[in-house]
Amino acid sequence: MSRSLRTLGFVVLALAIALAFAVADLLFFTRTEVGLERVRRVVVHQLERRVQGALRIERITSERGFLGGATIHRLEIADTLGRPFVRADSLRLSYGLRDLVAGRISFSRVSIDGAEVYLERLPGDTLWNFQRIFADTTPGEAGGAGPLILFEQARITNSRLVVRYPWAPDEPIEEPDDTARLILREAPGGLVRELRFEDVNADLPQVLWESPLEEGRMFRVRSLSTRGYIWEDPFDLRDLRGVVTMRDSVIAFDIDRFQLPATRGSGLGRIITGEETRYDIEIDGDEVALADLRWLYPPLPEEGGGNLKFRIQTVPQGTLWLARDARIRTPTTEMAGNFGIVTGDTLYLTEIALRASPLDLELLERVLPIEIPVEGVLVGTVEVEGPISSLTTRGDLRLVARGGETSPGAAVRWHGTVDLSPPYGVQNLVAEIRRLDLALLSEFRPSVGIGGHVDGRIEATGRFDRDLRFAASLRHRVGDGAVSSLEGQGRLTRIDGRRALDATIEARPLALDGVAAAFPALVRLTGEASGPIHVRGALDDLAVDADLATSAGRLRLDGGIVVGDGAPRYRGGGRLENFRLAQVLSGLDVAETILDASFG
């Protein structure tokens, strides 16, 4: 045998021995506990080079050999302050050897159980914790492309996600609990707002955590369920499917479907986190249960629902909650149209164009922070724009008693500006009314005790507690009796701390039996009277001057009405000229009596 052949033989033998040792080492490292422990130390060492913080892996196991996949037990990552970032009971991974050799972190199957993830940006920080933990410390151009980190067919079970970011009140507070519905926590540097998602179970076909092609993260969701706490009141998300992307401070999502206990729909939008969190979210609710939305707005009723397009958007005045193309039903109310509320320092109503058939005023009073001085249900349309203290509004409504009584209800058509915050006010309000029950005035002044119904037109500007100017053309009817026609103008003011009235009214004519029906003490009056009537003074002590031509003769009146805690009291004085009492006083035997006298 030649020398060259002998040399080749030794080389082949050496390669075979080296290969045998390599295989033995590979089997040792991938199939024995001692080998896997050495692998765990190598993995931890390599990961620690990328993690700016503390990393702990309790142990690594493999059922099919380390090259086919591994299970990481009790994974913990904390930031440089020792605050937790990730805790997981178990993390199962399947991967390809080629990807690992090429420097790509690509896992084909991932299963995470019992994980806790904390995404934090503490007061005074500009970066989130994961941006600090995985900061690129290698030399080179800042912001350059990173390696591929890809998870496919990922499954998350029994996990928890907590998001925290800085929160500062407009005014100092003593305790975090002093705030309304926010979840606040103390953290280094101040207070943070917390969003918490419990019992997270998810099926994610693809998670792109990092890419050499572009910045940002992308999550494809096949199914997701959780119990979330954005405010103190939780929501119960039964299922969700769509795509979520994160880039810098913007979280964007396109949701193909979502399902709450009795609600389903789709949506898209974005959330911008920074010094202030901003929202722009649109939801198409194919089927909506109001109870499922009470976490957003607790005053919503527990029963009822429908369908709508819903938008949540941060605007300069606060947060816009806008329902469009809504069809909502509750046990006492049916509404269709648009309805918007801006919550912030003050409540602001916007883009309201509703058809109510009917609208329960008691329900409306519960939903909105206002007091409504009447009871019943409304049927008709209403448009409203502006804050509660300055509502530009128009509408055409009919008020009927709750319970569905068959008697016709009051109706009003109006346009103008209304202040619904007590003590109430109006600006350039024009209202045409029909069958307005004067008993409703008892809601403002229980001791007035005026009866009957009014039709006509009213124009008004001012506030009920200070200076309200008005003009009116009204017809008053009590039951099926005669009709009074009144035109006039006046002012509702305040004198010495008491509300006062100064009005001039022209009776064309005034039905005296209608006055008697409205004021029981004048029960014997009958006939008609025409002429000017001047009413002035405090509302609880009104002076009444009148110069009236009646069917009985001329009546000059100088009287008054005192309204106290009990029944109204009347005082009167004046003069009768050629006056036939039988024409105005029923039930008296005064047929031949003609008076020309003064009284008081």
Coordinates of C-alpha atoms in Angstrom, one line a residue:
M1 CA 0.0 0.0 0.0
S2 CA 1.4 3.3 -0.9
R3 CA 2.2 6.1 1.6
S4 CA -0.6 8.3 0.2
L5 CA -3.2 5.7 0.6
R6 CA -2.1 5.0 4.2
T7 CA -2.4 8.7 4.9
L8 CA -5.9 8.9 3.4
G9 CA -6.9 5.9 5.6
F10 CA -5.7 7.7 8.7
V11 CA -7.7 10.8 7.7
V12 CA -10.9 8.9 7.1
L13 CA -10.4 7.1 10.4
A14 CA -9.9 10.4 12.2
L15 CA -13.1 11.9 10.6
A16 CA -15.0 8.8 11.5
I17 CA -13.8 9.0 15.1
A18 CA -14.6 12.8 15.2
L19 CA -18.1 12.2 13.8
A20 CA -18.7 9.5 16.3
F21 CA -17.7 11.8 19.1
A22 CA -19.9 14.6 17.6
V23 CA -22.9 12.2 17.5
A24 CA -22.2 11.1 21.0
D25 CA -22.0 14.7 22.2
L26 CA -25.1 15.6 20.4
L27 CA -27.0 12.7 22.0
F28 CA -25.5 13.6 25.3
F29 CA -26.6 17.2 25.1
T30 CA -30.0 16.6 23.7
R31 CA -31.2 13.4 25.4
T32 CA -29.7 13.4 28.9
E33 CA -30.6 15.5 31.9
V34 CA -27.0 16.5 32.4
G35 CA -26.8 17.5 28.7
L36 CA -30.0 19.4 28.8
E37 CA -28.8 21.3 31.9
R38 CA -25.7 22.3 30.0
V39 CA -27.9 23.4 27.2
R40 CA -30.1 25.4 29.6
R41 CA -26.9 27.3 30.8
V42 CA -25.9 28.0 27.3
V43 CA -29.4 29.2 26.3
V44 CA -29.6 31.4 29.4
H45 CA -26.1 32.8 28.7
Q46 CA -27.1 33.7 25.1
L47 CA -30.4 35.2 26.1
E48 CA -28.8 37.2 28.9
R49 CA -26.6 38.9 26.2
R50 CA -29.9 40.2 24.6
V51 CA -31.8 41.0 27.8
Q52 CA -31.2 44.2 29.7
G53 CA -32.4 43.0 33.1
A54 CA -32.7 39.7 34.9
L55 CA -33.5 36.3 33.3
R56 CA -34.2 33.1 35.0
I57 CA -35.1 29.7 33.6
E58 CA -35.7 26.9 36.1
R59 CA -35.1 24.0 33.7
I60 CA -35.5 22.7 30.1
T61 CA -36.9 19.4 29.1
S62 CA -37.4 17.6 25.8
E63 CA -39.5 14.6 24.9
R64 CA -38.3 14.1 21.3
G65 CA -34.8 15.4 21.6
F66 CA -33.6 19.0 21.9
L67 CA -33.3 19.4 18.1
G68 CA -37.1 18.8 17.7
G69 CA -38.3 21.1 20.4
A70 CA -38.1 21.9 24.1
T71 CA -40.2 22.9 27.1
I72 CA -38.9 25.8 29.2
H73 CA -40.2 25.6 32.8
R74 CA -40.7 28.7 35.0
L75 CA -39.4 31.5 32.7
E76 CA -39.0 34.9 34.4
I77 CA -37.7 38.1 33.0
A78 CA -37.5 41.4 34.9
D79 CA -36.3 44.9 34.0
T80 CA -33.3 46.7 35.4
L81 CA -35.5 48.0 38.3
G82 CA -36.4 44.4 39.2
R83 CA -40.0 44.9 38.0
P84 CA -41.5 41.8 36.3
F85 CA -41.9 41.7 32.6
V86 CA -42.7 38.1 31.9
R87 CA -43.5 35.1 34.1
A88 CA -44.6 31.8 32.6
D89 CA -45.2 28.4 34.1
S90 CA -44.3 26.6 30.9
L91 CA -43.2 27.5 27.4
R92 CA -43.2 24.8 24.7
L93 CA -41.3 25.5 21.5
S94 CA -40.8 23.7 18.2
Y95 CA -38.2 25.0 15.7
G96 CA -36.0 24.3 12.8
L97 CA -32.2 23.7 13.1
R98 CA -31.6 25.7 9.9
D99 CA -33.3 28.8 11.4
L100 CA -31.2 28.6 14.5
V101 CA -28.0 28.2 12.6
A102 CA -28.9 31.1 10.4
G103 CA -29.6 33.4 13.4
R104 CA -33.3 33.5 12.9
I105 CA -35.6 33.0 15.8
S106 CA -38.5 31.2 14.2
F107 CA -40.7 28.8 16.1
S108 CA -43.3 26.7 14.3
R109 CA -45.4 25.8 17.3
V110 CA -45.5 27.7 20.6
S111 CA -47.6 26.9 23.6
I112 CA -47.6 29.2 26.7
D113 CA -49.5 28.3 29.9
G114 CA -49.9 30.4 33.0
A115 CA -48.1 33.4 31.7
E116 CA -48.1 36.9 33.2
V117 CA -47.0 39.8 31.0
Y118 CA -46.5 43.3 32.3
L119 CA -46.1 46.1 29.7
E120 CA -45.1 49.3 31.6
R121 CA -44.0 52.8 30.9
L122 CA -43.3 54.5 34.2
P123 CA -43.7 58.2 35.0
G124 CA -40.8 60.1 33.6
D125 CA -39.9 57.4 31.1
T126 CA -40.1 57.7 27.3
L127 CA -39.7 54.0 26.6
W128 CA -41.8 51.0 27.5
N129 CA -40.1 48.2 29.6
F130 CA -39.9 45.8 26.7
Q131 CA -38.1 48.5 24.7
R132 CA -35.5 48.8 27.4
I133 CA -35.2 45.1 28.1
F134 CA -34.6 44.2 24.5
A135 CA -32.6 47.3 23.6
D136 CA -29.9 46.7 20.9
T137 CA -26.5 47.3 22.5
T138 CA -24.4 45.9 19.7
P139 CA -22.2 48.4 17.8
G140 CA -23.6 49.7 14.5
E141 CA -26.0 52.1 13.1
A142 CA -28.8 53.0 15.6
G143 CA -32.2 51.8 14.5
G144 CA -30.9 49.3 12.1
A145 CA -32.8 46.2 11.1
G146 CA -32.9 43.5 13.8
P147 CA -33.1 39.7 13.4
L148 CA -36.2 37.8 12.5
I149 CA -38.3 36.8 15.6
L150 CA -41.3 34.9 14.4
F151 CA -43.8 32.7 16.2
E152 CA -46.3 30.5 14.3
Q153 CA -49.2 28.5 15.6
A154 CA -48.9 30.0 19.0
R155 CA -51.4 29.1 21.8
I156 CA -51.8 30.9 25.1
T157 CA -53.8 29.5 28.0
N158 CA -54.7 30.7 31.5
S159 CA -52.6 33.8 31.2
R160 CA -52.7 37.5 32.2
L161 CA -51.7 40.8 30.6
V162 CA -51.3 44.0 32.5
V163 CA -50.6 47.4 30.8
R164 CA -49.5 50.4 32.9
Y165 CA -48.7 53.9 31.8
P166 CA -48.3 57.3 33.5
W167 CA -51.4 59.1 34.8
A168 CA -51.6 62.6 36.2
P169 CA -54.8 64.2 37.5
D170 CA -55.9 67.7 36.4
E171 CA -56.1 68.6 40.1
P172 CA -54.2 67.1 43.1
I173 CA -55.8 64.1 44.8
E174 CA -55.0 62.6 48.2
E175 CA -55.6 58.9 47.4
P176 CA -55.9 57.0 44.1
D177 CA -59.3 55.8 45.1
D178 CA -60.6 59.3 44.9
T179 CA -60.9 59.0 41.2
A180 CA -64.0 57.6 39.6
R181 CA -63.7 54.5 37.5
L182 CA -60.0 54.4 36.6
I183 CA -57.7 51.7 37.9
L184 CA -54.7 53.5 39.4
R185 CA -51.5 52.1 41.0
E186 CA -48.5 53.7 42.7
A187 CA -45.3 53.2 40.9
P188 CA -41.7 54.6 41.0
G189 CA -42.1 58.3 40.0
G190 CA -45.9 58.6 40.5
L191 CA -49.2 57.1 39.6
V192 CA -49.9 54.8 36.6
R193 CA -53.1 53.8 35.0
E194 CA -53.6 50.1 34.8
L195 CA -55.4 48.0 32.1
R196 CA -55.8 44.4 33.1
F197 CA -56.8 41.4 31.1
E198 CA -57.4 38.2 33.1
D199 CA -58.0 34.6 31.9
V200 CA -56.4 35.2 28.5
N201 CA -56.8 32.3 26.1
A202 CA -55.7 32.8 22.5
D203 CA -54.9 31.0 19.3
L204 CA -52.4 33.1 17.2
P205 CA -51.5 31.7 13.8
Q206 CA -48.6 34.2 13.5
V207 CA -46.8 36.6 15.8
L208 CA -44.1 38.8 14.1
W209 CA -42.2 40.2 17.1
E210 CA -39.3 41.6 15.1
S211 CA -38.3 41.8 11.4
P212 CA -35.2 42.9 9.5
L213 CA -37.6 44.5 6.9
E214 CA -39.6 47.0 9.0
E215 CA -40.2 48.1 12.6
G216 CA -43.2 47.1 14.7
R217 CA -45.0 44.0 15.8
M218 CA -47.9 42.1 14.3
F219 CA -50.3 39.6 15.9
R220 CA -52.7 37.6 13.8
V221 CA -55.5 36.3 16.0
R222 CA -57.7 33.3 15.2
S223 CA -59.5 33.3 18.5
L224 CA -59.1 35.3 21.8
S225 CA -61.1 35.4 25.0
T226 CA -60.5 37.4 28.2
R227 CA -62.1 39.2 31.1
G228 CA -60.8 42.8 30.7
Y229 CA -60.6 45.7 33.1
I230 CA -60.1 48.9 31.2
W231 CA -62.1 50.6 34.0
E232 CA -63.3 49.1 37.3
D233 CA -66.3 47.5 35.6
P234 CA -65.0 44.5 33.5
F235 CA -66.1 43.3 30.1
D236 CA -66.3 39.6 29.1
L237 CA -64.9 39.0 25.7
R238 CA -65.9 35.5 24.5
D239 CA -64.2 35.5 21.1
L240 CA -62.2 37.8 18.8
R241 CA -60.6 37.4 15.4
G242 CA -58.4 39.8 13.5
V243 CA -55.0 41.5 13.2
V244 CA -53.3 43.8 15.8
T245 CA -50.2 45.8 15.0
M246 CA -47.9 47.8 17.3
R247 CA -45.5 50.5 16.2
D248 CA -43.9 53.0 18.4
S249 CA -46.8 54.3 20.5
V250 CA -49.6 53.3 18.1
I251 CA -51.7 50.1 18.6
A252 CA -53.9 49.5 15.5
F253 CA -56.4 46.7 15.0
D254 CA -58.7 45.4 12.4
I255 CA -61.2 43.0 14.0
D256 CA -63.1 40.7 11.6
R257 CA -65.4 39.6 14.4
F258 CA -65.9 39.8 18.2
Q259 CA -68.4 38.4 20.6
L260 CA -69.4 39.4 24.1
P261 CA -72.0 37.4 26.0
A262 CA -75.0 38.7 24.0
T263 CA -73.2 41.1 21.5
R264 CA -71.4 40.4 18.3
G265 CA -69.8 42.6 15.6
S266 CA -66.6 43.8 14.0
G267 CA -64.4 46.9 14.4
L268 CA -61.2 48.7 13.6
G269 CA -59.2 51.6 15.1
R270 CA -56.1 52.6 16.9
I271 CA -55.0 53.6 20.4
I272 CA -52.1 56.0 20.8
T273 CA -50.3 55.9 24.0
G274 CA -48.1 58.7 25.2
E275 CA -48.5 61.5 27.7
E276 CA -52.2 61.1 27.1
T277 CA -53.9 58.0 25.7
R278 CA -56.0 58.8 22.6
Y279 CA -58.6 56.6 21.0
D280 CA -60.1 56.4 17.6
I281 CA -62.2 53.2 17.4
E282 CA -65.2 52.3 15.2
I283 CA -67.4 49.3 16.0
D284 CA -70.1 47.8 13.8
G285 CA -72.5 46.1 16.2
D286 CA -74.6 43.6 14.3
E287 CA -76.3 42.6 17.5
V288 CA -75.8 44.6 20.7
A289 CA -77.0 44.0 24.3
L290 CA -76.9 47.2 26.4
A291 CA -75.8 45.1 29.4
D292 CA -72.6 44.2 27.6
L293 CA -71.7 47.9 27.2
R294 CA -72.2 49.0 30.8
W295 CA -68.4 48.7 31.4
L296 CA -68.1 51.6 28.9
Y297 CA -71.0 53.7 30.4
P298 CA -72.5 52.3 33.6
P299 CA -75.8 54.3 33.5
L300 CA -76.9 52.3 30.4
P301 CA -79.9 50.0 31.3
E302 CA -79.4 46.3 32.0
E303 CA -82.1 45.3 29.6
G304 CA -82.5 46.0 25.9
G305 CA -80.3 46.2 22.8
G306 CA -80.4 46.4 19.0
N307 CA -77.8 47.3 16.4
L308 CA -75.6 50.3 15.8
K309 CA -72.3 51.7 14.5
F310 CA -70.4 52.9 17.5
R311 CA -67.4 55.2 17.7
I312 CA -65.0 56.0 20.6
Q313 CA -62.8 59.0 19.8
T314 CA -60.6 61.3 21.8
V315 CA -61.6 64.9 21.0
P316 CA -60.4 68.3 22.5
Q317 CA -63.3 68.4 24.9
G318 CA -62.8 64.8 26.2
T319 CA -64.0 61.4 24.8
L320 CA -66.7 61.1 22.2
W321 CA -69.1 58.2 22.5
L322 CA -71.2 58.3 19.3
A323 CA -73.8 55.8 18.1
R324 CA -74.9 56.1 14.4
D325 CA -77.7 54.3 12.5
A326 CA -78.8 52.9 15.9
R327 CA -81.9 50.9 16.5
I328 CA -82.3 50.4 20.2
R329 CA -85.1 48.8 22.2
T330 CA -85.6 48.5 25.9
P331 CA -88.7 47.4 27.8
T332 CA -90.0 51.0 27.9
T333 CA -88.2 52.7 24.9
E334 CA -87.6 52.3 21.2
M335 CA -85.2 54.7 19.5
A336 CA -83.6 55.0 16.0
G337 CA -81.0 57.4 14.7
N338 CA -77.8 59.0 16.0
F339 CA -76.8 59.9 19.5
G340 CA -73.5 61.2 20.8
I341 CA -72.1 62.1 24.2
V342 CA -68.7 63.8 24.9
T343 CA -67.5 63.1 28.4
G344 CA -64.8 65.3 30.0
D345 CA -64.9 68.3 32.3
T346 CA -68.5 68.8 31.2
L347 CA -71.1 66.6 29.4
Y348 CA -71.6 67.5 25.8
L349 CA -74.3 66.1 23.5
T350 CA -73.6 66.0 19.8
E351 CA -75.0 64.7 16.5
I352 CA -78.4 63.8 18.1
A353 CA -81.0 63.0 15.5
L354 CA -83.4 60.5 17.1
R355 CA -86.8 59.1 16.5
A356 CA -88.4 57.9 19.7
S357 CA -91.4 55.7 19.8
P358 CA -91.6 55.9 22.7
L359 CA -88.7 57.4 24.8
D360 CA -89.1 56.8 28.5
L361 CA -88.2 60.0 30.3
E362 CA -87.3 58.1 33.5
L363 CA -84.9 56.0 31.5
L364 CA -83.4 59.2 29.9
E365 CA -82.9 60.7 33.3
R366 CA -81.0 57.7 34.5
V367 CA -78.8 57.6 31.4
L368 CA -78.0 61.4 31.4
P369 CA -76.9 63.4 34.5
I370 CA -79.9 65.7 34.3
E371 CA -83.2 66.1 36.1
I372 CA -86.3 66.0 33.9
P373 CA -89.3 67.8 35.6
V374 CA -92.0 65.7 33.9
E375 CA -92.9 62.1 33.8
G376 CA -94.1 59.9 30.9
V377 CA -92.8 58.8 27.5
L378 CA -92.0 60.7 24.4
V379 CA -92.9 59.9 20.8
G380 CA -91.4 61.9 17.9
T381 CA -88.1 63.2 16.7
V382 CA -85.4 65.3 18.4
E383 CA -82.1 66.9 17.2
V384 CA -79.6 68.2 19.8
E385 CA -76.0 69.6 19.5
G386 CA -73.9 71.0 22.2
P387 CA -73.1 70.8 26.0
I388 CA -75.9 70.3 28.5
S389 CA -75.6 74.0 29.4
S390 CA -76.1 75.2 25.8
L391 CA -78.0 72.7 23.7
T392 CA -78.9 73.8 20.2
T393 CA -82.0 71.8 19.6
R394 CA -85.1 71.2 17.5
G395 CA -87.7 68.6 17.6
D396 CA -91.3 67.5 17.4
L397 CA -92.4 65.3 20.3
R398 CA -95.6 64.1 22.0
L399 CA -95.7 63.3 25.7
V400 CA -98.1 60.6 26.9
A401 CA -98.5 59.2 30.4
R402 CA -96.4 56.1 31.3
G403 CA -98.6 53.0 31.1
G404 CA -100.2 53.8 27.7
E405 CA -103.4 55.8 28.7
T406 CA -105.6 56.5 25.7
S407 CA -106.0 60.2 26.3
P408 CA -104.1 62.4 23.9
G409 CA -100.8 63.6 25.3
A410 CA -99.1 67.0 25.1
A411 CA -97.2 67.7 21.9
V412 CA -94.5 70.3 21.3
R413 CA -92.5 71.4 18.2
W414 CA -89.6 73.7 19.0
H415 CA -86.2 75.1 17.9
G416 CA -83.7 77.1 19.9
T417 CA -81.0 76.7 22.6
V418 CA -81.8 75.1 26.0
D419 CA -79.8 74.9 29.2
L420 CA -80.8 71.7 31.0
S421 CA -78.6 72.2 34.0
P422 CA -80.6 73.5 37.0
P423 CA -82.1 76.1 37.4
Y424 CA -82.6 75.8 33.6
G425 CA -82.6 78.4 30.8
V426 CA -83.4 79.1 27.1
Q427 CA -82.1 81.2 24.3
N428 CA -84.2 82.2 21.3
L429 CA -86.5 79.3 22.0
V430 CA -89.6 79.1 19.9
A431 CA -92.1 76.4 20.8
E432 CA -95.5 75.5 19.5
I433 CA -97.4 73.4 22.1
R434 CA -100.6 71.4 22.0
R435 CA -102.5 70.1 25.1
L436 CA -99.8 71.0 27.6
D437 CA -101.2 70.0 31.0
L438 CA -100.7 72.9 33.4
A439 CA -100.5 70.4 36.2
L440 CA -96.9 69.9 35.0
L441 CA -96.1 73.3 36.5
S442 CA -96.4 71.6 39.9
E443 CA -93.1 70.0 39.2
F444 CA -91.6 73.5 39.4
R445 CA -93.9 74.9 42.0
P446 CA -96.1 72.2 43.8
S447 CA -98.4 74.8 45.4
V448 CA -99.5 76.5 42.2
G449 CA -102.4 74.1 41.6
I450 CA -103.4 75.4 38.1
G451 CA -105.4 73.0 36.0
G452 CA -106.4 72.7 32.3
H453 CA -104.6 72.4 29.0
V454 CA -102.8 75.0 26.9
D455 CA -102.2 75.3 23.1
G456 CA -100.3 78.0 21.3
R457 CA -96.9 79.5 20.7
I458 CA -94.2 80.7 23.1
E459 CA -91.0 82.6 22.5
A460 CA -88.5 82.9 25.3
T461 CA -84.9 83.9 26.1
G462 CA -83.2 83.9 29.5
R463 CA -82.8 81.9 32.7
F464 CA -85.6 80.8 35.0
D465 CA -83.7 81.9 38.1
R466 CA -82.7 85.4 36.9
D467 CA -84.2 87.1 33.9
L468 CA -86.4 85.3 31.4
R469 CA -88.2 87.3 28.7
F470 CA -91.1 85.7 27.0
A471 CA -93.9 86.4 24.5
A472 CA -96.9 84.1 24.1
S473 CA -100.1 83.5 22.2
L474 CA -102.1 80.8 24.0
R475 CA -105.4 79.1 24.2
H476 CA -106.5 77.7 27.5
R477 CA -109.2 75.0 28.0
V478 CA -110.4 73.1 31.1
G479 CA -112.1 69.9 30.2
D480 CA -114.7 70.4 27.5
G481 CA -115.5 74.0 28.6
A482 CA -115.1 77.3 27.0
V483 CA -111.7 78.4 25.5
S484 CA -109.7 81.4 26.7
S485 CA -107.4 83.1 24.2
L486 CA -104.5 85.1 25.6
E487 CA -101.7 87.1 24.1
G488 CA -99.0 88.8 26.0
Q489 CA -95.4 89.3 26.9
G490 CA -93.4 89.7 30.1
R491 CA -90.3 88.9 32.2
L492 CA -89.5 86.4 34.9
T493 CA -87.0 88.1 37.2
R494 CA -85.6 87.9 40.7
I495 CA -86.4 90.6 43.3
D496 CA -84.9 90.6 46.8
G497 CA -83.9 86.9 46.2
R498 CA -87.4 85.9 45.2
R499 CA -88.5 85.0 41.7
A500 CA -90.9 87.6 40.3
L501 CA -93.2 88.0 37.3
D502 CA -94.1 91.1 35.3
A503 CA -96.4 90.4 32.4
T504 CA -99.1 92.1 30.4
I505 CA -101.7 89.9 28.9
E506 CA -104.5 90.7 26.5
A507 CA -107.7 88.5 26.9
R508 CA -109.4 87.8 23.6
P509 CA -111.5 86.6 25.4
L510 CA -111.0 85.1 28.8
A511 CA -113.5 82.3 29.6
L512 CA -114.5 82.9 33.2
D513 CA -115.8 79.4 33.8
G514 CA -112.4 78.1 32.6
V515 CA -110.8 80.4 35.2
A516 CA -113.2 78.9 37.8
A517 CA -112.3 75.4 36.8
A518 CA -108.6 76.2 37.1
F519 CA -109.0 77.9 40.4
P520 CA -111.6 76.1 42.6
A521 CA -112.2 79.1 44.8
L522 CA -113.8 80.9 41.9
V523 CA -116.1 78.1 41.1
R524 CA -119.2 80.3 40.5
L525 CA -117.7 82.4 37.7
T526 CA -119.1 82.1 34.2
G527 CA -119.2 84.0 30.9
E528 CA -116.4 85.8 29.1
A529 CA -114.1 88.8 29.6
S530 CA -111.9 90.8 27.2
G531 CA -109.2 93.3 27.9
P532 CA -105.7 93.9 29.3
I533 CA -104.5 92.0 32.4
H534 CA -101.3 93.0 34.2
V535 CA -99.6 90.5 36.5
R536 CA -96.6 91.5 38.6
G537 CA -94.8 90.7 41.8
A538 CA -93.2 87.7 43.5
L539 CA -94.4 84.3 42.3
D540 CA -95.8 83.5 45.7
D541 CA -97.6 86.9 46.0
L542 CA -98.8 88.1 42.6
A543 CA -100.7 91.4 42.1
V544 CA -103.3 91.3 39.3
D545 CA -104.7 94.5 37.6
A546 CA -107.3 94.2 34.9
D547 CA -109.7 96.4 32.9
L548 CA -112.2 93.9 31.4
A549 CA -115.3 94.2 29.3
T550 CA -117.6 91.3 30.2
S551 CA -121.0 90.0 29.2
A552 CA -122.2 91.5 32.5
G553 CA -120.6 94.9 32.2
R554 CA -117.3 96.6 32.8
L555 CA -114.9 95.2 35.5
R556 CA -111.9 97.0 36.9
L557 CA -109.9 94.7 39.0
D558 CA -107.2 95.3 41.5
G559 CA -106.4 92.0 43.3
G560 CA -103.8 89.3 43.9
I561 CA -103.0 85.7 44.4
V562 CA -101.0 84.5 47.4
V563 CA -99.3 81.1 47.0
G564 CA -98.0 79.5 50.1
D565 CA -97.5 76.0 51.4
G566 CA -101.2 75.4 51.3
A567 CA -104.0 76.3 48.9
P568 CA -103.8 79.6 47.0
R569 CA -105.5 82.6 48.7
Y570 CA -107.0 85.4 46.7
R571 CA -107.5 89.1 47.5
G572 CA -109.5 91.5 45.3
G573 CA -110.7 95.0 44.9
G574 CA -112.1 97.1 42.0
R575 CA -115.1 98.7 40.5
L576 CA -118.2 97.4 38.7
E577 CA -119.9 99.6 36.1
N578 CA -123.5 98.8 35.1
F579 CA -122.8 95.2 36.1
R580 CA -125.4 92.4 35.9
L581 CA -124.2 89.8 38.4
A582 CA -126.3 87.0 36.9
Q583 CA -124.2 87.0 33.8
V584 CA -121.0 86.1 35.6
L585 CA -122.1 84.3 38.8
S586 CA -124.0 81.0 38.3
G587 CA -126.3 79.5 41.0
L588 CA -127.3 82.8 42.6
D589 CA -130.8 84.4 42.5
V590 CA -129.6 87.8 41.3
A591 CA -131.4 88.0 38.0
E592 CA -132.6 91.6 38.5
T593 CA -129.4 92.8 40.2
I594 CA -127.5 95.6 38.4
L595 CA -124.5 97.0 40.3
D596 CA -122.5 100.2 39.8
A597 CA -120.1 99.9 42.8
S598 CA -116.6 99.6 44.2
F599 CA -115.4 96.7 46.3
G600 CA -112.3 95.7 48.1

